[in-house]
XYZ file of C-alpha atoms in Angstrom:
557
model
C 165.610 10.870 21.146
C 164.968 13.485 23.850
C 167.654 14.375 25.957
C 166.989 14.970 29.644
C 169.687 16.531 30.910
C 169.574 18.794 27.987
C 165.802 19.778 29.087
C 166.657 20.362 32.229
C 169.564 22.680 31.612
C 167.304 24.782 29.630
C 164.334 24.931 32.439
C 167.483 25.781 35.007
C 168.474 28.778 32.705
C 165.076 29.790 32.266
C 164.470 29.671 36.363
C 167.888 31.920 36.652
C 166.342 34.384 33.904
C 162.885 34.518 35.736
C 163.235 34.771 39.668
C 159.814 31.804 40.759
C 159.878 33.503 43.262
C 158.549 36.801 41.879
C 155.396 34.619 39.979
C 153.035 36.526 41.946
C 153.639 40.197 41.781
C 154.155 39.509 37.830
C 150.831 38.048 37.513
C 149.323 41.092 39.490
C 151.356 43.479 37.388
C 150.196 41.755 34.189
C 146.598 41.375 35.297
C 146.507 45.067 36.563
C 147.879 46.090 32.694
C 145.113 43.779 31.315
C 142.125 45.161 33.061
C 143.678 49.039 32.827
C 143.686 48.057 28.895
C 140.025 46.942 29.044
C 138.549 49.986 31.008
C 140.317 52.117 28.330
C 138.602 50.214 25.748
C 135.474 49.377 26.932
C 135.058 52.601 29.646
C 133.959 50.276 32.255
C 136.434 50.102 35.866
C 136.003 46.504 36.747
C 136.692 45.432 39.967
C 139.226 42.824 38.700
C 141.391 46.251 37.668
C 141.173 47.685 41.647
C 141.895 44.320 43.093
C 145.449 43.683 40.776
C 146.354 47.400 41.429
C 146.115 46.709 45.159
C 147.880 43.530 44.765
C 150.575 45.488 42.271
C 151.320 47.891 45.024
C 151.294 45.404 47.960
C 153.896 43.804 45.639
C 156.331 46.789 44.917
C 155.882 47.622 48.734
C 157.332 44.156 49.345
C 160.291 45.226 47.332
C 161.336 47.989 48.467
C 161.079 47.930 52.362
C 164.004 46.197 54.244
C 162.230 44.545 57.311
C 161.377 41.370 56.248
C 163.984 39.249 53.852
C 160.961 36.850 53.320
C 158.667 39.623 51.502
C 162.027 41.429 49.431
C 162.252 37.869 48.016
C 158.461 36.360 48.029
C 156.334 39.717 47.256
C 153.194 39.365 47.972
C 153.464 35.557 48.395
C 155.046 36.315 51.340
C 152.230 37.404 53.759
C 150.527 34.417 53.145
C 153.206 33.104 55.532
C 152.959 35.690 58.115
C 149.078 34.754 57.702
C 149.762 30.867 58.723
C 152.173 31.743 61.379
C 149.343 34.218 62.841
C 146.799 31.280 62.901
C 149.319 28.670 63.640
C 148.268 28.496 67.435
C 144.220 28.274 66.337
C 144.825 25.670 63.512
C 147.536 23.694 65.722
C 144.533 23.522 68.996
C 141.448 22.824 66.602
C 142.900 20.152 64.166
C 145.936 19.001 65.084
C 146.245 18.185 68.902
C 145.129 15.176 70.389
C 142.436 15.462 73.073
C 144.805 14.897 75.914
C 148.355 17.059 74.235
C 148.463 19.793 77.121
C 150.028 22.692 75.780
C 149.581 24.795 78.314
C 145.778 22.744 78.987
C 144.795 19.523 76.436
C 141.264 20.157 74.922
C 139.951 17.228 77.615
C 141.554 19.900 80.868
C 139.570 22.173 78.799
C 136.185 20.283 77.874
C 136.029 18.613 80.999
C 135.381 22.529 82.851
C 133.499 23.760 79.741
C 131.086 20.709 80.571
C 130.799 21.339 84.336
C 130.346 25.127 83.747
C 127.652 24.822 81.994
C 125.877 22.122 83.770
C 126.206 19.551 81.474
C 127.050 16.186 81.753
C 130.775 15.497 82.491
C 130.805 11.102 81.509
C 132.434 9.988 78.721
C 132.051 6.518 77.255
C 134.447 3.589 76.178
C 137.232 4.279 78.612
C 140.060 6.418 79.236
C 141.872 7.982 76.570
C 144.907 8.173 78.736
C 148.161 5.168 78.082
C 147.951 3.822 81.311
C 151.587 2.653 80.307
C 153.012 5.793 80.535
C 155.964 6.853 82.652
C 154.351 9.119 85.341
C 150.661 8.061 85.255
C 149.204 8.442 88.497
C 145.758 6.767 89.918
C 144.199 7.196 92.918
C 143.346 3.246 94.366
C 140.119 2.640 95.774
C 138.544 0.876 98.726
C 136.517 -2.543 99.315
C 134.366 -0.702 101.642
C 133.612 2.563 99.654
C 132.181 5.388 102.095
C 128.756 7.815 102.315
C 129.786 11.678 102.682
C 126.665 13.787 102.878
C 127.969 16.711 100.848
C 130.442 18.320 99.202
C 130.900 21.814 101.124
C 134.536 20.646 102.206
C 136.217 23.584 104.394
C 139.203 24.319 106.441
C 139.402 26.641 108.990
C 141.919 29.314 108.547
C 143.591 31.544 111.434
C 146.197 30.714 113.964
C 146.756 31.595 117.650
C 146.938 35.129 116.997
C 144.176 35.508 114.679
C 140.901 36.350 116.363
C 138.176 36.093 112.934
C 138.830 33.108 111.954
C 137.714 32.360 108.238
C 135.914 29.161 106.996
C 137.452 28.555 103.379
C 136.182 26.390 100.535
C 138.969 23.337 99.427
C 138.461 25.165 96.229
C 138.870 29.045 95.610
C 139.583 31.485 92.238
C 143.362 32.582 92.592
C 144.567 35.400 92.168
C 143.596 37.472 89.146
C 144.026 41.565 89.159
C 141.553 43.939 88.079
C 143.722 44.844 84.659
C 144.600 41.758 84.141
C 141.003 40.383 83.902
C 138.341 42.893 82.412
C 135.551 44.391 84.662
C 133.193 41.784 83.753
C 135.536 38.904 84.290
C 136.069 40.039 87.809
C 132.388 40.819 88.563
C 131.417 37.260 87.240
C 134.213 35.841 89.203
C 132.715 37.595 92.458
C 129.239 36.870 91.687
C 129.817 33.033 91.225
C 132.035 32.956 94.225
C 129.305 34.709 96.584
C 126.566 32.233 94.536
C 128.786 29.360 95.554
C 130.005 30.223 98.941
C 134.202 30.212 98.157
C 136.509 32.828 98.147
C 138.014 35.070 95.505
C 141.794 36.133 95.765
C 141.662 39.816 94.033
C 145.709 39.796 93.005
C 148.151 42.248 93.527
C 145.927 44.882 91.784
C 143.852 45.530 94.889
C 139.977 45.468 95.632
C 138.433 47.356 92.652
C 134.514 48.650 92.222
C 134.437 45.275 90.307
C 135.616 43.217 93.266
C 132.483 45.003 95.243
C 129.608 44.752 93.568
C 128.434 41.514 94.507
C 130.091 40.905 97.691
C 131.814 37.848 97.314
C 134.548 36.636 100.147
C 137.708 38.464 99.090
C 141.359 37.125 99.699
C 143.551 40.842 99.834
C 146.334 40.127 97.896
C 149.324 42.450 99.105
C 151.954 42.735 96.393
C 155.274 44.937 96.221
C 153.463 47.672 94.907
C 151.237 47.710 97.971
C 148.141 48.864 95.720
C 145.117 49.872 97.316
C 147.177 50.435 100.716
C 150.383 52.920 99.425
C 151.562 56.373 100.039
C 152.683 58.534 97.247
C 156.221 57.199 97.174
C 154.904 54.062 96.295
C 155.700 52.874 100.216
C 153.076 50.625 102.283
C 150.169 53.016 103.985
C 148.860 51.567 107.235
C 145.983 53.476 107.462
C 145.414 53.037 103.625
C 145.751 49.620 104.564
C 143.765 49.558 107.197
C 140.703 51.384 105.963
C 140.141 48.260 102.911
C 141.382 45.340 105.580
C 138.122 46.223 107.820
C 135.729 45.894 105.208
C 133.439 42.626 106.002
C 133.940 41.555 102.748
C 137.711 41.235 103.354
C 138.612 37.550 105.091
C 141.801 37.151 104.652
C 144.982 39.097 103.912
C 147.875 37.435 101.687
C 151.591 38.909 101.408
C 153.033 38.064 97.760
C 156.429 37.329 97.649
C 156.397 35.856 94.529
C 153.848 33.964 91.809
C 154.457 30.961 89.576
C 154.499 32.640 86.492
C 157.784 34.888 86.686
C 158.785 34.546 90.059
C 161.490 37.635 90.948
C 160.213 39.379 88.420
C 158.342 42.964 88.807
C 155.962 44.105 86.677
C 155.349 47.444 84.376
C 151.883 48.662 83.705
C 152.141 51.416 80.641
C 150.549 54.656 81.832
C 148.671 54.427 77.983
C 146.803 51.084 79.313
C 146.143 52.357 82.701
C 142.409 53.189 83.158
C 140.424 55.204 85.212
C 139.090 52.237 87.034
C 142.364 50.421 87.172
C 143.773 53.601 88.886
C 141.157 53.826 91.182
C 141.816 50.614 92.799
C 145.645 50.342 92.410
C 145.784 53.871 94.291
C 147.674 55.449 91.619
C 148.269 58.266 88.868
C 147.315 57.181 85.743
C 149.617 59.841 84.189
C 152.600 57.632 84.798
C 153.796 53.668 84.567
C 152.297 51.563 87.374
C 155.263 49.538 88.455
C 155.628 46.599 90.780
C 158.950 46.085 91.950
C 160.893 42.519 92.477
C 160.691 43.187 95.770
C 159.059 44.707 98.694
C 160.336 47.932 100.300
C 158.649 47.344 104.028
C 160.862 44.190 105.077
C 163.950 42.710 103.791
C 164.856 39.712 106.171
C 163.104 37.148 107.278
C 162.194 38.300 110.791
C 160.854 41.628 109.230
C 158.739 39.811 106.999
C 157.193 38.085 110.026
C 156.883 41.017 111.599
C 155.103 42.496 108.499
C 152.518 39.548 108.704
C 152.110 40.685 112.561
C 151.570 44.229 111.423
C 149.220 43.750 108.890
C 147.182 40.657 110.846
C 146.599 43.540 113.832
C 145.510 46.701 111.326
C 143.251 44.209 109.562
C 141.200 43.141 113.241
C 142.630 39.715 113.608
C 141.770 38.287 110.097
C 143.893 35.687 109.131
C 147.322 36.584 107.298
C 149.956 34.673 105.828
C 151.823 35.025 102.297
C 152.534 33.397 98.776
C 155.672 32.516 97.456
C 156.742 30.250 94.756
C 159.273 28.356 96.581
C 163.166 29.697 95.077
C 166.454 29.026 96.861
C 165.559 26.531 99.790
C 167.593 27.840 101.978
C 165.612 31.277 102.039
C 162.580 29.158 102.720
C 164.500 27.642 105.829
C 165.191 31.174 106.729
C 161.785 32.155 107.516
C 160.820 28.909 109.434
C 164.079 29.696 111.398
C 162.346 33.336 112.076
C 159.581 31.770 113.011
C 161.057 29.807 115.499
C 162.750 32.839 116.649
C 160.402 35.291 116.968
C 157.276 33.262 117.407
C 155.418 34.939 114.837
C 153.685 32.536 112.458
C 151.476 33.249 109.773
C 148.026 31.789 109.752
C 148.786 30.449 106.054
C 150.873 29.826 103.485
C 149.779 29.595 99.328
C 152.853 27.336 97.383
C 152.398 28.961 93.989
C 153.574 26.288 91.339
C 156.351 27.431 88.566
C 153.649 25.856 86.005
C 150.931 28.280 86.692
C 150.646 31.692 85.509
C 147.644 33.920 83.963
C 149.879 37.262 83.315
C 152.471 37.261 80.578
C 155.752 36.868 81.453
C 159.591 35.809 79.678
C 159.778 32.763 77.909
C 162.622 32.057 80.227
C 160.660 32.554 83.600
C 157.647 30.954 82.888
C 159.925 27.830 81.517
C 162.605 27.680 83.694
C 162.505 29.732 86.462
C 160.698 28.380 90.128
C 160.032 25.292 91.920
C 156.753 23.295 90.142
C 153.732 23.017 92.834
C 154.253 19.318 94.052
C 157.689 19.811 95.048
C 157.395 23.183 96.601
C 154.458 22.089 98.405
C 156.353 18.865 99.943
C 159.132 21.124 100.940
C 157.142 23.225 102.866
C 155.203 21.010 104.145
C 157.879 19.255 105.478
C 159.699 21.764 106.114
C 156.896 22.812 108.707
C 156.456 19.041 110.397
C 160.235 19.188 110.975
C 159.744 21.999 113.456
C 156.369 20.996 114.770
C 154.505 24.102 113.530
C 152.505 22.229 110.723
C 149.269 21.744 112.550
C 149.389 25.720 113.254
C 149.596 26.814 109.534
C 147.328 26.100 106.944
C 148.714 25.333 103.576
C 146.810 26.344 99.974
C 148.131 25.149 96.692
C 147.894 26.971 93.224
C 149.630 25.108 89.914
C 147.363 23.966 86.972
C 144.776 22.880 89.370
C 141.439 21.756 86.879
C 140.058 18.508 88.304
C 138.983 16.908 91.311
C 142.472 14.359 91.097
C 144.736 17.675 90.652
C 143.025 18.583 94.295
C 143.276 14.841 95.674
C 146.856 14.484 94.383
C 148.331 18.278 96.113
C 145.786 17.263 99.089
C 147.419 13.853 99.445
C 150.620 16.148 99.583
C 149.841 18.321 102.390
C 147.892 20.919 101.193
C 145.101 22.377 103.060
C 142.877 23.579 100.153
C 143.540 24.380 96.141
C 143.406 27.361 94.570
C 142.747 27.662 90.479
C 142.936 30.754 87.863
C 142.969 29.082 84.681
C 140.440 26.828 85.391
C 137.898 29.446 86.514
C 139.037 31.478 83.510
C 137.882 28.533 81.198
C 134.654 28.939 83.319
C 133.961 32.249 81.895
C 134.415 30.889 78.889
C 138.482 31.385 78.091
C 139.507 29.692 74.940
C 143.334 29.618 75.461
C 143.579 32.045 72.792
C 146.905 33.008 74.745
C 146.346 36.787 73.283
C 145.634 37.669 77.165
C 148.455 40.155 77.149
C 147.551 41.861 73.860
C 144.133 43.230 74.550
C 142.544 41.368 72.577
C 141.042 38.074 74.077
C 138.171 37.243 71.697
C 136.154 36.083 74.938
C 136.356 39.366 77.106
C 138.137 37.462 79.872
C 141.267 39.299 79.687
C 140.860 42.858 77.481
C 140.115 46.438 78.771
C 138.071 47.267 75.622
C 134.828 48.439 76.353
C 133.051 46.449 73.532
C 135.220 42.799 73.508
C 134.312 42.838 77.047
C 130.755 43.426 76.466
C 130.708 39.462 75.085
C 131.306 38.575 78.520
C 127.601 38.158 80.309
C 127.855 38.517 83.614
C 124.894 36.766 85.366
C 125.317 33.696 82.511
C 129.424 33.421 83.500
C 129.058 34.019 87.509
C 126.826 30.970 87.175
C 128.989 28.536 85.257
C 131.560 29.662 88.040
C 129.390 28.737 90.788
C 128.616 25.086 88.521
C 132.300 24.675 88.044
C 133.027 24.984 91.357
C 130.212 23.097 92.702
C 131.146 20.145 90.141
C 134.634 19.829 91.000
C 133.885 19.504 94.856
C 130.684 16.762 93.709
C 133.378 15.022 92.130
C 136.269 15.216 95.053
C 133.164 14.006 97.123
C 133.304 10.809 94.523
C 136.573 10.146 94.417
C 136.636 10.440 98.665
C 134.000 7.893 98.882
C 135.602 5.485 96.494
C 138.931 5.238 98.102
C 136.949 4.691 101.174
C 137.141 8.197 102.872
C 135.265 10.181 105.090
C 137.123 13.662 105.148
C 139.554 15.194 102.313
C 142.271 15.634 105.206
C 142.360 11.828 105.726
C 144.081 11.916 101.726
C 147.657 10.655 102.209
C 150.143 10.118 99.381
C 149.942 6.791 100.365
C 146.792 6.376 98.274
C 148.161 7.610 94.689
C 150.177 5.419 92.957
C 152.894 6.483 89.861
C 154.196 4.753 86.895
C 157.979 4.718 87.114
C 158.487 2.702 83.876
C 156.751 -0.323 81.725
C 156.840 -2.732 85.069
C 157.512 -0.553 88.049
C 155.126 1.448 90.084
C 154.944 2.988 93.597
C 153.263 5.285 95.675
C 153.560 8.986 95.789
C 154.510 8.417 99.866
C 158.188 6.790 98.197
C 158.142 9.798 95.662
C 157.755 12.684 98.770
C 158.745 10.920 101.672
C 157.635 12.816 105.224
C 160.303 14.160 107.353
C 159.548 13.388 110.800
C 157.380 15.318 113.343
C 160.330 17.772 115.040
C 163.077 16.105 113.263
C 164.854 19.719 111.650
C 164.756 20.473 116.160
C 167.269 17.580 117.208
C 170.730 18.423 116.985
C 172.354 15.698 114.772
C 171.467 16.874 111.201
C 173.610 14.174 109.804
C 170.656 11.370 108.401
C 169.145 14.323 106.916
C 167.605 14.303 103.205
C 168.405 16.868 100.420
C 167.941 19.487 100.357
C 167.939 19.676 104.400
C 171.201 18.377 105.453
C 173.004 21.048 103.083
C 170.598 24.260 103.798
C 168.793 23.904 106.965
C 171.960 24.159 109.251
C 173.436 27.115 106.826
C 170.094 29.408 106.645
C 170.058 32.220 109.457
C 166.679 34.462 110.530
C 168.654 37.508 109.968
C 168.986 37.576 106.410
C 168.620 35.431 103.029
C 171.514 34.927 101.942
C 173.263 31.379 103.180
C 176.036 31.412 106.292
C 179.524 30.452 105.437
C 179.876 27.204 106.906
C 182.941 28.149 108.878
C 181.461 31.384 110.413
C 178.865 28.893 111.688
C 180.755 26.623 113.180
C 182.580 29.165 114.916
C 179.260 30.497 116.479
């Protein structure tokens, strides 16, 4: 009778005597022996006998180098792993995600802009794929007495009573993107579709390129801590620099970055070995050394110079209007420049909430996770922040944050934004596949890649018009959505009209979520009925400086 356990002693001492493990590389060795046999029999090399050499030295490689514990233990079987962890990402977003898992964007954020890009049809049949169970789903109700809106060209009108050109700006506008960042093509598609569709293009902290030019598109002047395009060779802000680019036609508006939603107090390092000619050319730089863009900026430090920064800049530019972009930190540092407004009377003529969700640049795991305000909660602090002291109706207020559809823009205009800005989602426009290699080099679409011939993929006149589509799409469909809930103008949106999910039988409207803070409520004097985080900061945040009061000192004052 056989015995079992007597079997399986013997396969256990055979296992210990030949390492599993090492199956491979011994049936390479073996096969290489086999086939060198045969070619000195026969006199023929068969390819068989170059392929198990190859594999034979792959495998004594693995032996003897002392990186990787996996490939000492699992020659040659062990790349296989490094091969399925390389294509993890593409074999996770092609077969295994559902249609709606958004990691960052769900292949319907995705297909829904790939659609309206290209001018196809955007319906889908048999119903939402969305549980309208879930905690946190959000609707926009409609109306019994839907309206007629004529068209879609929504605008607001940015600049403030020190601006003299005002600028008429789209609901709907690229964010900001550097030249470097995105390739040449990228940005001249980007600028192309923008001046096809009438909307503006933020250029990012890496200044106005050749790219940027070309086509004259409206350009946004992003002004970042490395003052690019306007600095002196100490890296310090150039007003003539400065001034020379601001006058260009082309140039509407000027924004101040004080931080973005990917790595907020973060700087930035651009290797001198991926700087190119082009990319110094428009940053204003050597290309012989590291392009670096500090934390923070060198020509203010407090809240009243800032504002007296935006004054600066807002008179060397002509009057065009000029206001900044933060993603919102420390509250009370936001209080501090209201309070300097207040003080000085200096107010910019807008102000872009970046959200702590958005991003296009590569940045720590930690920052882009945890670090930052999201968009929806910066944005209701600041706007409330700005009703409190009355000074709402003189500042104009763009979100950025993940913004793909027409509800992103009616929930953050329901919220108090003025207009919406989007990267990703005129990336995917170009034709972005979330490839998330953007920081590599390598982008397989020639969105985000300096090389010459990946970025050659990327047709110009074909993208610039899915941007224009895109953008022309999204605003068809706000136009919808305005007309359903009974609408005439996207400024009438209140939170009022989006409802949330709070659990299986509880719902309520986003005006419960972000309640308003009363017109000139932060001016009375009693701070004591107060919400969070108001009652705590507002009263402890000073116009001279950042940094919070001690309570005592201000009670002495």
């Amino acid at each position: 009778m056989l015995d079992l356990s007597a079997v399986l002693q013997r396969l256990q001492s055979v296992r210990v005597a030949f390492p599993v493990r090492y199956t491979t590389f011994f049936i390479s060795l073996g096969g290489f022996c086999l086939c060198l046999l045969v070619w000195f029999a026969g006199g023929q090399l068969s390819v068989w006998l170059l392929l198990f050499a190859l594999l034979s030295a792959i495998g004594v490689h693995d032996l003897l180098q002392s990186h990787h514990a996996v490939l000492r233990n699992y020659p040659i079987l062990g790349h296989l792993r490094f091969l399925l962890e390389f294509i993890r990402p593409e074999i996770r977003q092609y077969f295994i995600e559902s249609e709606n898992e958004a990691a960052p964007f769900s292949r319907a954020q995705r297909s829904l802009v790939y659609s309206r890009a290209k001018g196809q049809s955007d319906k889908r049949p048999f119903g939402t794929q969305l549980n309208v169970s879930d905690q946190g789903f959000e609707w926009l109700t409609h109306s019994m007495a839907p309206t007629h809106i004529a068209s879609p060209d929504f605008r607001v009108q940015v600049g403030g009573k020190d601006c003299s050109q005002t600028y008429a700006l789209s609901l709907f506008n690229v964010s900001a993107m550097s030249f470097g960042a995105l390739s040449a093509n990228a940005i001249m598609a980007l600028n192309q579709g923008a001046q096809m569709g009438g909307f503006a293009h933020d250029t990012g902290e890496g200044s106005i390129s050749r790219y940027h030019r070309m086509h004259g598109g409206d350009l946004i002047w992003e002004i970042g801590s490395g003052y690019f395009g306007c600095r002196d060779e100490q890296g310090r802000f150039d007003p003539e620099g400065f001034a020379r680019q601001a006058s260009q036609a082309q140039v509407k508006m000027i924004e101040i970055k004080l931080s973005q939603g990917a790595k907020p107090g973060h700087g930035g390092v651009l290797p001198a070995a991926k700087m190119t000619p082009e990319i110094a050319e428009a940053r204003g730089v050597s290309g012989d050394h590291d392009c670096v863009s500090p934390a923070s900026h060198s020509a203010f430090s407090s809240p009243t110079e800032l504002l007296a920064f935006v004054q600066q800049l807002r008179t060397l530019s002509g009057g065009k209007p000029t206001g900044f972009k933060l993603c919102v930190g420390h509250p009370w540092e936001w209080f501090a420049i209201v309070k300097a407004m207040l003080e000085t009377g200096i107010t910019p003529d807008f102000i872009v909430v970046d959200g702590a969700e958005g991003g296009t640049g590569a940045a720590p795991l930690e920052f882009s996770d945890h670090m930052g305000m999201p968009m929806l909660e910066g944005l209701h602090l600041v706007h409330n922040t700005l009703r409190g002291v009355n000074l709402r109706s003189e500042i104009r207020l763009g979100a950025s944050g993940k913004i793909i559809s027409s509800f992103d823009m009616v929930r953050v205009l329901a919220l108090g934004a003025d207009w919406c800005n989007s990267a990703r989602g005129f990336m995917f426009a170009l034709g972005c596949i979330q490839a998330q290699t953007c920081h590599t080099g390598n982008c397989p679409t020639g969105v985000t890649t300096q090389d010459p011939q990946r970025q050659m993929a990327l047709v110009v006149p074909s993208k610039a018009q899915r941007v224009k589509n895109f953008h022309h799409q999204t605003l068809e469909s706000l136009k919808e959505l305005l007309q359903a809930a009974g609408l005439q103008t996207p400024q009438q949106l209140q939170a009022k009209h989006i409802m949330r999910r709070l659990s299986a039988h509880q719902t309520c409207s986003l005006q419960d979520v972000y309640p308003s803070l009363a017109q000139g409520r932060l001016l009375q004097e009693s701070s004591g009925e107060l919400p969070a985080p108001f009652k705590e900061f507002w009263p402890l945040a000073s116009a001279q400086h950042f940094q919070l009061e001690a309570p005592n000192a201000q009670a002495t004052a």
